[in-house]
Amino acid sequence: MECKFVPSVCSYCGTGCGVIFQVLDGKLVGTLPMKTHPVNEGKLCIKGWNLHEYVNSFLRLKYPLVKTFGRFIKVRWDEALQITADRFKEIIETHGPDSVGVLVSAKITNEENYLAQKFTRAVIGTNNVDHCARL
Amino acid sequence: MKNKIKEWLKSGQIDIFLGYKTLQGHPLPHAFGKDNLEDIDTLITGSNYYPLEKIATKLVAEKPDIKIGMITQDHSQRALNVLYIWNQLDPENIKPLKGDGCSSNLKEHADDSHREAGKSGQFKKQFGMNTHASIEEAEIFAQQERFQRWMYEFQKCIKCYGCRNICPVCFCKQCSLEHSNLIGTGSLPPEAPIYHLVRAVHMAGRCIDCGLCEEACPADIPLRLLYRKVNAIVTELFDYETGSRLDQSPFSIIGESITLKLKPIAAA
Amino acid sequence: MTIKRINFLQELLEFMGLGGRLHLEWISSAEAQKFVQVVKEFTEKIRHLGPNPLRGFTLNNLTLDVGAAAGTAAKTACPEPKETVAQN
């Protein structure tokens, strides 16, 4: 039996509470607050306490789906990206770049967030960019 | 101590040892295994306390036959006793090793704990319950004021379920706090004081006064004071001191001999 | 079992500031007189205690009540700031 405790940071919002994941035989089974972490000092909110649940959730999206004629169809990554790019291009051409907005998330890294805002400003050409954890 | 653990692991007396280790600058719980005996040299003891008993309960739920050694403090010994009583752990499979975690002189808040509760500010002292208050100090207020003060504390609750999640003696698969017929589960703020009192009642004869719930509470509700009172009532009414002995809690229905005895007529 | 739990609950409610609102009595179906007496007495007691403070309890009226109580509570219960520092 393998039992591990992995220190990490909660990915739900911008606060950045320290958590400890309990891993049993390679599977995430529990979350504990980190008592020595300067941000949360051993406290967590209800989302943080249930962090381990979304990793193994059956509702989790694992591959790209494209909605065609009202139904979601599983496609390959390059196809999905191509379809998205084409549709964006079409929308920007007909309605202008300000018809697109980008909402980035705390679940991706700082660098990816930077890339997302750069993409919005430089490629799409709009300032409509926001972050879910802009508290 | 480290040699002892190594011996235990080598001889197969235990399969896993739950202790603490410094990882990325933080003292964290760590499970020491048989494969890496040198790892035990990094074991630390000190002022930190995580619910190792709860982790052990989880491990046992996965693998019932696993033999666990763990570092304990006074309150963890009480927690283990409670878990033995409620058949969550088997005393034969648990090997506690006394750590030196209770070295602090901070005795005014707890009899055996080294941890310091959050300081109570002016406002809290004026309108709520002082975290450091003793049961007697909490009882000097008149009924109505006491009610106001407790309600002030309870309405701060953000319903994170942290008090239950961290509690070493909370092991039920179905929790009343999540039962929609007993408590309005979706509403926020939670139904004060029902939410808190239901938990308090369930802590009767179970709470081992480790203080983890209060430490985990983001709203600084003086839970420890409440549960301590609950246990004081149990001690006063039933002469039962939680965790100090291995006999059933006074609220346990299972094992009440009167209900199980055959009636005289049937025997005749 | 019932008497154990009720005794316990009475004390807990007392601690919470809702004391005297719970009562347990064994009455047989033949003891009509006793039933009447117990109900009468308890009704009287409850009426004396006043309406349930939980009814209509909201955050706002809590703040108001606390604000009204501040004058008296501050003098009796709250130590001076200097003492607080020393305590902590």
Short mmCIF file of C-alpha atoms in Angstrom, two decimals:
data_model
loop_
_atom_site.label_atom_id
_atom_site.label_comp_id
_atom_site.label_asym_id
_atom_site.label_seq_id
_atom_site.Cartn_x
_atom_site.Cartn_y
_atom_site.Cartn_z
CA MET A 1 0.00 0.00 0.00
CA GLU A 2 1.35 3.34 -1.02
CA CYS A 3 0.25 6.38 0.95
CA LYS A 4 1.58 9.81 0.11
CA PHE A 5 0.95 13.38 1.20
CA VAL A 6 1.55 15.97 -1.48
CA PRO A 7 1.66 19.68 -0.65
CA SER A 8 -0.04 21.87 -3.21
CA VAL A 9 -1.93 25.09 -3.72
CA CYS A 10 -5.69 25.28 -4.07
CA SER A 11 -6.64 26.01 -7.66
CA TYR A 12 -10.12 27.39 -7.11
CA CYS A 13 -9.40 31.08 -6.69
CA GLY A 14 -6.67 33.68 -6.54
CA THR A 15 -6.18 33.45 -2.78
CA GLY A 16 -3.85 30.48 -3.09
CA CYS A 17 -4.47 28.46 0.07
CA GLY A 18 -2.02 25.71 0.87
CA VAL A 19 -3.47 22.22 0.82
CA ILE A 20 -2.19 18.70 1.33
CA PHE A 21 -3.46 15.97 -0.95
CA GLN A 22 -3.70 12.47 0.41
CA VAL A 23 -2.82 9.94 -2.27
CA LEU A 24 -3.64 6.27 -1.77
CA ASP A 25 -2.19 3.87 -4.35
CA GLY A 26 -1.92 6.65 -6.93
CA LYS A 27 -5.46 7.87 -6.41
CA LEU A 28 -6.38 11.18 -4.85
CA VAL A 29 -8.60 10.47 -1.85
CA GLY A 30 -8.50 13.49 0.42
CA THR A 31 -7.61 17.11 1.00
CA LEU A 32 -6.34 18.68 4.20
CA PRO A 33 -5.52 22.33 4.86
CA MET A 34 -1.85 23.11 5.37
CA LYS A 35 -1.41 24.50 8.86
CA THR A 36 1.93 26.16 8.30
CA HIS A 37 0.97 27.85 5.05
CA PRO A 38 1.12 31.64 5.45
CA VAL A 39 -2.02 32.23 3.37
CA ASN A 40 -4.68 30.10 4.98
CA GLU A 41 -3.10 29.03 8.31
CA GLY A 42 -4.92 25.74 8.48
CA LYS A 43 -8.29 26.92 7.22
CA LEU A 44 -10.14 26.18 3.99
CA CYS A 45 -13.49 26.97 2.42
CA ILE A 46 -15.91 24.31 1.25
CA LYS A 47 -14.47 24.29 -2.27
CA GLY A 48 -10.96 23.75 -0.99
CA TRP A 49 -12.06 20.93 1.28
CA ASN A 50 -13.47 19.08 -1.73
CA LEU A 51 -10.60 19.71 -4.12
CA HIS A 52 -9.86 16.00 -4.55
CA GLU A 53 -13.33 15.35 -5.91
CA TYR A 54 -13.13 17.11 -9.23
CA VAL A 55 -9.96 15.33 -10.26
CA ASN A 56 -11.71 11.97 -10.28
CA SER A 57 -15.14 13.29 -11.21
CA PHE A 58 -17.01 11.43 -13.92
CA LEU A 59 -18.37 14.76 -15.12
CA ARG A 60 -14.90 15.95 -16.00
CA LEU A 61 -14.27 16.80 -19.67
CA LYS A 62 -11.40 14.68 -20.93
CA TYR A 63 -11.40 15.32 -24.70
CA PRO A 64 -12.69 18.06 -27.00
CA LEU A 65 -16.34 17.94 -28.06
CA VAL A 66 -17.78 19.93 -30.96
CA LYS A 67 -21.44 20.85 -30.99
CA THR A 68 -22.85 20.05 -34.41
CA PHE A 69 -26.59 20.09 -35.11
CA GLY A 70 -27.32 20.27 -31.39
CA ARG A 71 -25.21 17.27 -30.45
CA PHE A 72 -21.77 17.00 -28.94
CA ILE A 73 -19.39 15.02 -31.11
CA LYS A 74 -16.00 13.79 -29.98
CA VAL A 75 -13.22 15.09 -32.24
CA ARG A 76 -9.42 15.10 -32.37
CA TRP A 77 -7.53 18.01 -30.81
CA ASP A 78 -6.25 19.44 -34.13
CA GLU A 79 -9.73 19.29 -35.63
CA ALA A 80 -11.23 20.99 -32.61
CA LEU A 81 -8.62 23.76 -32.73
CA GLN A 82 -9.15 24.24 -36.47
CA ILE A 83 -12.93 24.51 -36.06
CA THR A 84 -12.54 27.00 -33.20
CA ALA A 85 -10.07 29.14 -35.17
CA ASP A 86 -12.27 29.20 -38.25
CA ARG A 87 -15.36 30.16 -36.29
CA PHE A 88 -13.51 32.90 -34.42
CA LYS A 89 -12.18 34.30 -37.67
CA GLU A 90 -15.67 34.34 -39.10
CA ILE A 91 -17.14 36.12 -36.07
CA ILE A 92 -14.36 38.71 -35.94
CA GLU A 93 -14.74 39.44 -39.65
CA THR A 94 -18.49 39.96 -39.48
CA HIS A 95 -18.92 41.59 -36.06
CA GLY A 96 -15.50 43.06 -35.22
CA PRO A 97 -12.95 41.99 -32.58
CA ASP A 98 -14.95 43.45 -29.67
CA SER A 99 -17.57 40.75 -30.19
CA VAL A 100 -15.15 38.29 -28.58
CA GLY A 101 -14.43 38.11 -24.87
CA VAL A 102 -11.95 35.91 -23.03
CA LEU A 103 -12.38 34.71 -19.47
CA VAL A 104 -9.32 32.96 -18.07
CA SER A 105 -9.18 30.80 -15.03
CA ALA A 106 -7.29 30.20 -11.82
CA LYS A 107 -6.93 26.56 -12.75
CA ILE A 108 -4.20 27.32 -15.28
CA THR A 109 -0.76 28.73 -14.54
CA ASN A 110 0.32 32.34 -14.38
CA GLU A 111 2.21 31.98 -17.66
CA GLU A 112 -0.79 30.51 -19.43
CA ASN A 113 -2.91 33.37 -18.14
CA TYR A 114 -0.37 35.81 -19.52
CA LEU A 115 -0.48 34.05 -22.88
CA ALA A 116 -4.26 34.19 -22.88
CA GLN A 117 -4.35 37.96 -22.35
CA LYS A 118 -1.61 38.43 -24.96
CA PHE A 119 -3.61 36.31 -27.38
CA THR A 120 -6.74 38.37 -26.71
CA ARG A 121 -5.01 41.71 -27.14
CA ALA A 122 -2.55 40.94 -29.93
CA VAL A 123 -4.27 38.27 -32.01
CA ILE A 124 -7.97 38.93 -31.54
CA GLY A 125 -7.48 42.65 -30.98
CA THR A 126 -9.79 43.40 -28.06
CA ASN A 127 -9.40 44.38 -24.42
CA ASN A 128 -12.28 42.11 -23.38
CA VAL A 129 -10.23 39.88 -21.10
CA ASP A 130 -10.94 38.99 -17.49
CA HIS A 131 -10.05 36.44 -14.87
CA CYS A 132 -12.36 34.37 -12.69
CA ALA A 133 -10.27 35.05 -9.59
CA ARG A 134 -10.05 38.81 -9.96
CA LEU A 135 -11.24 39.20 -6.39
CA MET B 1 12.66 6.38 18.75
CA LYS B 2 13.69 6.21 15.12
CA ASN B 3 15.46 2.90 15.69
CA LYS B 4 12.35 1.54 17.32
CA ILE B 5 10.26 2.45 14.29
CA LYS B 6 12.83 0.87 11.97
CA GLU B 7 12.71 -2.29 14.05
CA TRP B 8 8.92 -2.37 13.94
CA LEU B 9 8.90 -1.91 10.18
CA LYS B 10 11.65 -4.50 9.60
CA SER B 11 10.06 -7.17 11.76
CA GLY B 12 6.71 -6.63 10.10
CA GLN B 13 4.96 -5.53 13.27
CA ILE B 14 3.69 -2.58 11.29
CA ASP B 15 3.24 -2.05 7.56
CA ILE B 16 3.23 1.71 7.61
CA PHE B 17 4.21 4.41 10.06
CA LEU B 18 2.37 7.71 10.16
CA GLY B 19 4.52 10.60 11.31
CA TYR B 20 5.69 14.00 10.22
CA LYS B 21 8.39 15.10 7.82
CA THR B 22 9.54 18.45 6.53
CA LEU B 23 8.68 18.83 2.88
CA GLN B 24 9.20 22.07 0.96
CA GLY B 25 9.75 23.85 4.25
CA HIS B 26 6.51 22.69 5.83
CA PRO B 27 6.10 20.03 8.48
CA LEU B 28 3.65 17.66 6.81
CA PRO B 29 2.18 14.29 7.66
CA HIS B 30 4.10 11.50 6.02
CA ALA B 31 3.65 7.77 5.72
CA PHE B 32 6.93 5.92 6.22
CA GLY B 33 7.02 2.60 4.45
CA LYS B 34 9.06 -0.60 4.61
CA ASP B 35 10.84 0.00 1.31
CA ASN B 36 12.72 3.07 2.37
CA LEU B 37 14.04 2.64 5.92
CA GLU B 38 16.55 5.51 5.69
CA ASP B 39 13.58 7.80 5.19
CA ILE B 40 12.77 7.44 8.88
CA ASP B 41 15.81 9.55 9.80
CA THR B 42 13.91 12.54 8.46
CA LEU B 43 11.05 12.00 10.93
CA ILE B 44 10.30 15.08 12.97
CA THR B 45 8.30 15.62 16.11
CA GLY B 46 7.09 18.95 17.25
CA SER B 47 4.29 21.32 17.63
CA ASN B 48 2.27 20.38 14.57
CA TYR B 49 -0.76 18.19 14.69
CA TYR B 50 -2.75 16.77 11.82
CA PRO B 51 -5.55 14.23 12.24
CA LEU B 52 -3.37 11.15 11.76
CA GLU B 53 -6.07 9.01 13.37
CA LYS B 54 -8.49 10.07 10.67
CA ILE B 55 -5.95 9.14 8.01
CA ALA B 56 -5.49 5.78 9.71
CA THR B 57 -9.25 5.25 9.71
CA LYS B 58 -9.31 5.96 6.00
CA LEU B 59 -6.45 3.53 5.38
CA VAL B 60 -8.17 0.83 7.38
CA ALA B 61 -11.39 1.38 5.43
CA GLU B 62 -9.41 0.63 2.25
CA LYS B 63 -7.32 -2.23 3.62
CA PRO B 64 -8.80 -3.71 6.78
CA ASP B 65 -5.75 -5.81 7.65
CA ILE B 66 -3.10 -3.11 7.44
CA LYS B 67 -0.98 -2.64 10.55
CA ILE B 68 -0.34 1.00 11.31
CA GLY B 69 2.13 2.65 13.63
CA MET B 70 1.71 6.29 14.43
CA ILE B 71 3.09 9.11 16.46
CA THR B 72 0.67 10.20 19.17
CA GLN B 73 0.07 12.97 21.61
CA ASP B 74 -2.31 12.96 24.56
CA HIS B 75 -5.35 13.85 22.54
CA SER B 76 -4.50 11.35 19.81
CA GLN B 77 -4.51 8.58 22.39
CA ARG B 78 -8.01 9.67 23.36
CA ALA B 79 -9.00 9.80 19.70
CA LEU B 80 -7.72 6.25 19.22
CA ASN B 81 -9.70 5.08 22.24
CA VAL B 82 -12.88 6.60 20.83
CA LEU B 83 -12.22 4.99 17.45
CA TYR B 84 -11.63 1.61 19.13
CA ILE B 85 -14.93 1.98 20.96
CA TRP B 86 -16.79 2.71 17.75
CA ASN B 87 -15.08 -0.18 15.95
CA GLN B 88 -13.35 2.00 13.40
CA LEU B 89 -9.89 0.78 14.31
CA ASP B 90 -8.66 -2.47 15.78
CA PRO B 91 -6.34 -1.95 18.76
CA GLU B 92 -4.35 -4.98 17.64
CA ASN B 93 -3.48 -3.35 14.35
CA ILE B 94 -2.49 0.03 15.74
CA LYS B 95 0.84 0.70 17.41
CA PRO B 96 0.96 4.17 18.95
CA LEU B 97 4.31 5.75 19.71
CA LYS B 98 4.31 8.58 22.18
CA GLY B 99 5.69 11.74 20.63
CA ASP B 100 6.88 14.79 22.49
CA GLY B 101 4.31 17.14 21.03
CA CYS B 102 2.86 18.46 24.26
CA SER B 103 5.81 20.43 25.49
CA SER B 104 4.28 23.86 25.55
CA ASN B 105 3.42 25.79 28.67
CA LEU B 106 0.24 27.14 27.13
CA LYS B 107 -2.06 25.42 29.51
CA GLU B 108 -4.69 28.06 30.05
CA HIS B 109 -6.59 27.21 26.90
CA ALA B 110 -6.25 23.48 27.01
CA ASP B 111 -5.06 20.99 29.54
CA ASP B 112 -2.79 19.13 27.20
CA SER B 113 -2.54 21.09 24.02
CA HIS B 114 0.37 23.12 22.78
CA ARG B 115 -1.67 24.92 20.19
CA GLU B 116 -2.80 28.45 20.62
CA ALA B 117 -6.26 29.46 19.54
CA GLY B 118 -6.73 32.60 17.52
CA LYS B 119 -6.77 35.74 19.60
CA SER B 120 -10.17 37.22 20.31
CA GLY B 121 -10.46 40.85 19.30
CA GLN B 122 -12.35 43.62 21.09
CA PHE B 123 -15.51 43.22 19.03
CA LYS B 124 -15.65 39.48 19.52
CA LYS B 125 -15.21 39.88 23.26
CA GLN B 126 -17.94 42.48 23.34
CA PHE B 127 -20.58 40.78 21.21
CA GLY B 128 -19.52 37.18 20.85
CA MET B 129 -17.89 34.46 22.85
CA ASN B 130 -14.26 34.81 23.79
CA THR B 131 -12.36 31.85 22.35
CA HIS B 132 -10.23 31.62 25.46
CA ALA B 133 -13.17 31.71 27.86
CA SER B 134 -13.69 28.82 30.23
CA ILE B 135 -17.09 27.20 30.55
CA GLU B 136 -17.75 29.19 33.73
CA GLU B 137 -16.83 32.45 32.02
CA ALA B 138 -19.25 31.68 29.21
CA GLU B 139 -22.02 31.03 31.70
CA ILE B 140 -21.91 34.30 33.59
CA PHE B 141 -24.07 36.06 31.01
CA ALA B 142 -27.83 36.08 31.41
CA GLN B 143 -29.83 33.67 29.24
CA GLN B 144 -30.84 36.23 26.64
CA GLU B 145 -27.38 37.72 26.28
CA ARG B 146 -25.83 34.29 26.09
CA PHE B 147 -28.20 33.44 23.27
CA GLN B 148 -27.32 36.66 21.43
CA ARG B 149 -23.63 36.00 21.83
CA TRP B 150 -23.81 32.44 20.57
CA MET B 151 -26.00 33.50 17.67
CA TYR B 152 -23.45 36.15 16.76
CA GLU B 153 -20.82 33.43 16.63
CA PHE B 154 -22.98 30.96 14.68
CA GLN B 155 -24.17 33.41 12.05
CA LYS B 156 -20.56 33.91 10.96
CA CYS B 157 -20.40 30.31 9.80
CA ILE B 158 -19.60 29.93 6.11
CA LYS B 159 -20.58 26.27 6.13
CA CYS B 160 -17.27 24.87 4.93
CA TYR B 161 -17.86 21.62 6.85
CA GLY B 162 -14.24 22.00 7.94
CA CYS B 163 -15.04 21.19 11.56
CA ARG B 164 -16.45 17.87 10.48
CA ASN B 165 -13.88 17.15 7.81
CA ILE B 166 -10.90 17.58 10.09
CA CYS B 167 -12.42 15.92 13.14
CA PRO B 168 -10.46 12.74 13.97
CA VAL B 169 -13.51 11.06 15.49
CA CYS B 170 -15.97 11.90 12.69
CA PHE B 171 -16.21 8.81 10.53
CA CYS B 172 -19.87 8.33 9.57
CA LYS B 173 -20.50 7.55 5.93
CA GLN B 174 -23.76 9.45 6.02
CA CYS B 175 -23.59 12.70 7.90
CA SER B 176 -26.63 14.38 9.44
CA LEU B 177 -25.16 17.71 8.44
CA GLU B 178 -25.68 16.72 4.82
CA HIS B 179 -29.17 15.35 5.30
CA SER B 180 -31.72 17.66 3.72
CA ASN B 181 -34.52 16.53 6.04
CA LEU B 182 -32.57 17.49 9.13
CA ILE B 183 -30.77 20.61 8.02
CA GLY B 184 -31.36 23.02 5.16
CA THR B 185 -28.37 21.82 3.20
CA GLY B 186 -28.36 24.32 0.37
CA SER B 187 -28.89 27.53 2.27
CA LEU B 188 -26.19 29.96 3.24
CA PRO B 189 -25.71 31.09 5.95
CA PRO B 190 -26.59 27.73 7.44
CA GLU B 191 -29.52 27.38 9.74
CA ALA B 192 -28.09 28.70 12.96
CA PRO B 193 -28.12 27.36 15.56
CA ILE B 194 -29.46 24.01 14.32
CA TYR B 195 -26.42 23.22 12.19
CA HIS B 196 -24.02 23.87 15.04
CA LEU B 197 -26.11 22.28 17.73
CA VAL B 198 -26.64 19.10 15.73
CA ARG B 199 -22.92 18.79 15.43
CA ALA B 200 -22.50 19.62 19.10
CA VAL B 201 -24.95 16.89 20.08
CA HIS B 202 -23.09 14.38 17.94
CA MET B 203 -19.88 15.35 19.69
CA ALA B 204 -21.30 14.29 23.05
CA GLY B 205 -19.28 11.37 24.30
CA ARG B 206 -17.07 11.59 21.24
CA CYS B 207 -15.21 14.90 21.27
CA ILE B 208 -11.68 14.41 22.54
CA ASP B 209 -10.93 18.12 22.86
CA CYS B 210 -8.06 18.19 20.39
CA GLY B 211 -8.95 21.65 19.11
CA LEU B 212 -8.55 20.84 15.42
CA CYS B 213 -12.07 22.05 14.58
CA GLU B 214 -11.49 25.45 16.10
CA GLU B 215 -8.16 25.71 14.32
CA ALA B 216 -9.78 24.84 10.99
CA CYS B 217 -12.73 27.19 11.40
CA PRO B 218 -12.40 30.15 9.01
CA ALA B 219 -15.00 32.09 11.00
CA ASP B 220 -13.31 31.61 14.40
CA ILE B 221 -16.36 30.15 16.08
CA PRO B 222 -15.37 28.99 19.58
CA LEU B 223 -16.29 25.39 18.78
CA ARG B 224 -13.92 23.95 21.31
CA LEU B 225 -15.69 25.79 24.10
CA LEU B 226 -19.05 24.50 22.90
CA TYR B 227 -17.91 20.89 22.58
CA ARG B 228 -16.11 21.08 25.87
CA LYS B 229 -19.34 22.11 27.53
CA VAL B 230 -21.11 19.26 25.76
CA ASN B 231 -18.61 16.83 27.19
CA ALA B 232 -18.77 18.44 30.60
CA ILE B 233 -22.52 17.70 30.58
CA VAL B 234 -21.82 14.10 29.65
CA THR B 235 -19.30 13.78 32.47
CA GLU B 236 -21.66 15.40 34.94
CA LEU B 237 -24.74 13.38 34.00
CA PHE B 238 -23.26 10.00 33.17
CA ASP B 239 -19.80 10.07 34.73
CA TYR B 240 -18.27 9.30 31.37
CA GLU B 241 -14.97 10.81 30.39
CA THR B 242 -14.56 10.62 26.67
CA GLY B 243 -11.52 8.79 25.44
CA SER B 244 -10.10 8.01 28.85
CA ARG B 245 -11.57 4.54 29.06
CA LEU B 246 -12.61 1.85 26.64
CA ASP B 247 -16.29 1.56 27.56
CA GLN B 248 -19.22 2.49 25.39
CA SER B 249 -20.53 6.01 25.21
CA PRO B 250 -23.70 6.64 27.25
CA PHE B 251 -25.52 7.49 24.03
CA SER B 252 -24.67 4.24 22.33
CA ILE B 253 -27.80 2.21 21.59
CA ILE B 254 -25.97 -0.87 20.44
CA GLY B 255 -25.07 -2.98 23.42
CA GLU B 256 -27.69 -1.66 25.78
CA SER B 257 -28.34 -4.90 27.55
CA ILE B 258 -31.88 -4.09 28.67
CA THR B 259 -33.23 -3.94 25.15
CA LEU B 260 -31.57 -7.19 24.17
CA LYS B 261 -32.62 -9.38 27.09
CA LEU B 262 -35.31 -12.00 26.66
CA LYS B 263 -38.51 -11.29 28.51
CA PRO B 264 -39.19 -13.57 31.50
CA ILE B 265 -42.29 -15.08 29.87
CA ALA B 266 -40.36 -16.26 26.85
CA ALA B 267 -37.76 -17.83 29.10
CA ALA B 268 -40.38 -19.72 31.07
CA MET C 1 -32.26 6.39 26.45
CA THR C 2 -34.85 9.15 26.06
CA ILE C 3 -34.29 10.51 29.53
CA LYS C 4 -30.55 10.50 28.96
CA ARG C 5 -30.89 12.51 25.79
CA ILE C 6 -33.45 14.92 27.14
CA ASN C 7 -31.37 15.61 30.24
CA PHE C 8 -28.40 16.26 28.02
CA LEU C 9 -30.35 18.50 25.65
CA GLN C 10 -31.82 20.54 28.48
CA GLU C 11 -28.35 21.37 29.73
CA LEU C 12 -27.08 22.16 26.24
CA LEU C 13 -29.99 24.51 25.54
CA GLU C 14 -29.40 26.15 28.89
CA PHE C 15 -25.80 26.80 27.87
CA MET C 16 -26.96 28.22 24.56
CA GLY C 17 -29.37 30.59 26.30
CA LEU C 18 -32.58 28.72 25.47
CA GLY C 19 -33.01 27.09 28.86
CA GLY C 20 -36.32 25.88 30.29
CA ARG C 21 -38.02 25.31 26.96
CA LEU C 22 -37.79 21.54 26.96
CA HIS C 23 -39.70 19.27 29.30
CA LEU C 24 -40.13 15.52 29.56
CA GLU C 25 -42.83 13.76 31.52
CA TRP C 26 -44.16 10.23 31.58
CA ILE C 27 -47.96 10.21 31.55
CA SER C 28 -50.05 7.12 31.19
CA SER C 29 -53.20 7.17 29.10
CA ALA C 30 -55.13 6.72 32.35
CA GLU C 31 -53.68 9.83 33.97
CA ALA C 32 -55.83 12.51 32.38
CA GLN C 33 -55.55 14.79 35.40
CA LYS C 34 -51.80 14.67 35.36
CA PHE C 35 -51.73 15.41 31.64
CA VAL C 36 -53.86 18.49 32.10
CA GLN C 37 -51.75 19.69 34.97
CA VAL C 38 -48.44 19.20 33.17
CA VAL C 39 -49.64 20.92 30.01
CA LYS C 40 -51.05 23.82 32.00
CA GLU C 41 -47.92 24.30 34.01
CA PHE C 42 -45.63 24.09 31.04
CA THR C 43 -47.76 26.47 28.97
CA GLU C 44 -47.61 28.94 31.80
CA LYS C 45 -43.86 28.57 32.03
CA ILE C 46 -43.38 29.06 28.31
CA ARG C 47 -45.64 32.08 28.27
CA HIS C 48 -43.59 33.54 31.06
CA LEU C 49 -40.39 32.98 29.07
CA GLY C 50 -41.83 34.82 26.08
CA PRO C 51 -41.85 34.01 22.36
CA ASN C 52 -39.16 31.87 20.78
CA PRO C 53 -36.16 34.13 20.19
CA LEU C 54 -35.32 32.12 17.08
CA ARG C 55 -38.55 33.08 15.36
CA GLY C 56 -37.98 35.90 12.95
CA PHE C 57 -34.32 35.94 13.84
CA THR C 58 -32.30 37.56 11.09
CA LEU C 59 -28.84 38.94 10.78
CA ASN C 60 -30.13 42.52 10.80
CA ASN C 61 -32.11 42.29 13.94
CA LEU C 62 -29.14 40.58 15.54
CA THR C 63 -26.92 43.56 14.81
CA LEU C 64 -29.63 45.88 16.09
CA ASP C 65 -30.07 43.93 19.29
CA VAL C 66 -26.36 43.68 19.80
CA GLY C 67 -26.07 47.40 19.18
CA ALA C 68 -28.73 48.10 21.79
CA ALA C 69 -27.07 45.76 24.25
CA ALA C 70 -23.70 47.31 23.60
CA GLY C 71 -24.04 49.94 26.29
CA THR C 72 -24.63 47.48 29.08
CA ALA C 73 -22.59 44.62 27.75
CA ALA C 74 -19.53 46.73 27.13
CA LYS C 75 -19.37 47.85 30.74
CA THR C 76 -19.97 44.49 32.32
CA ALA C 77 -18.36 41.96 30.05
CA CYS C 78 -15.66 43.65 28.09
CA PRO C 79 -12.32 44.29 29.72
CA GLU C 80 -10.37 47.45 29.07
CA PRO C 81 -8.06 47.41 26.04
CA LYS C 82 -4.96 47.41 28.24
CA GLU C 83 -6.06 44.27 30.02
CA THR C 84 -6.74 42.59 26.71
CA VAL C 85 -3.17 43.04 25.60
CA ALA C 86 -1.93 41.59 28.85
CA GLN C 87 -4.26 38.62 28.50
CA ASN C 88 -3.22 37.81 25.01
#
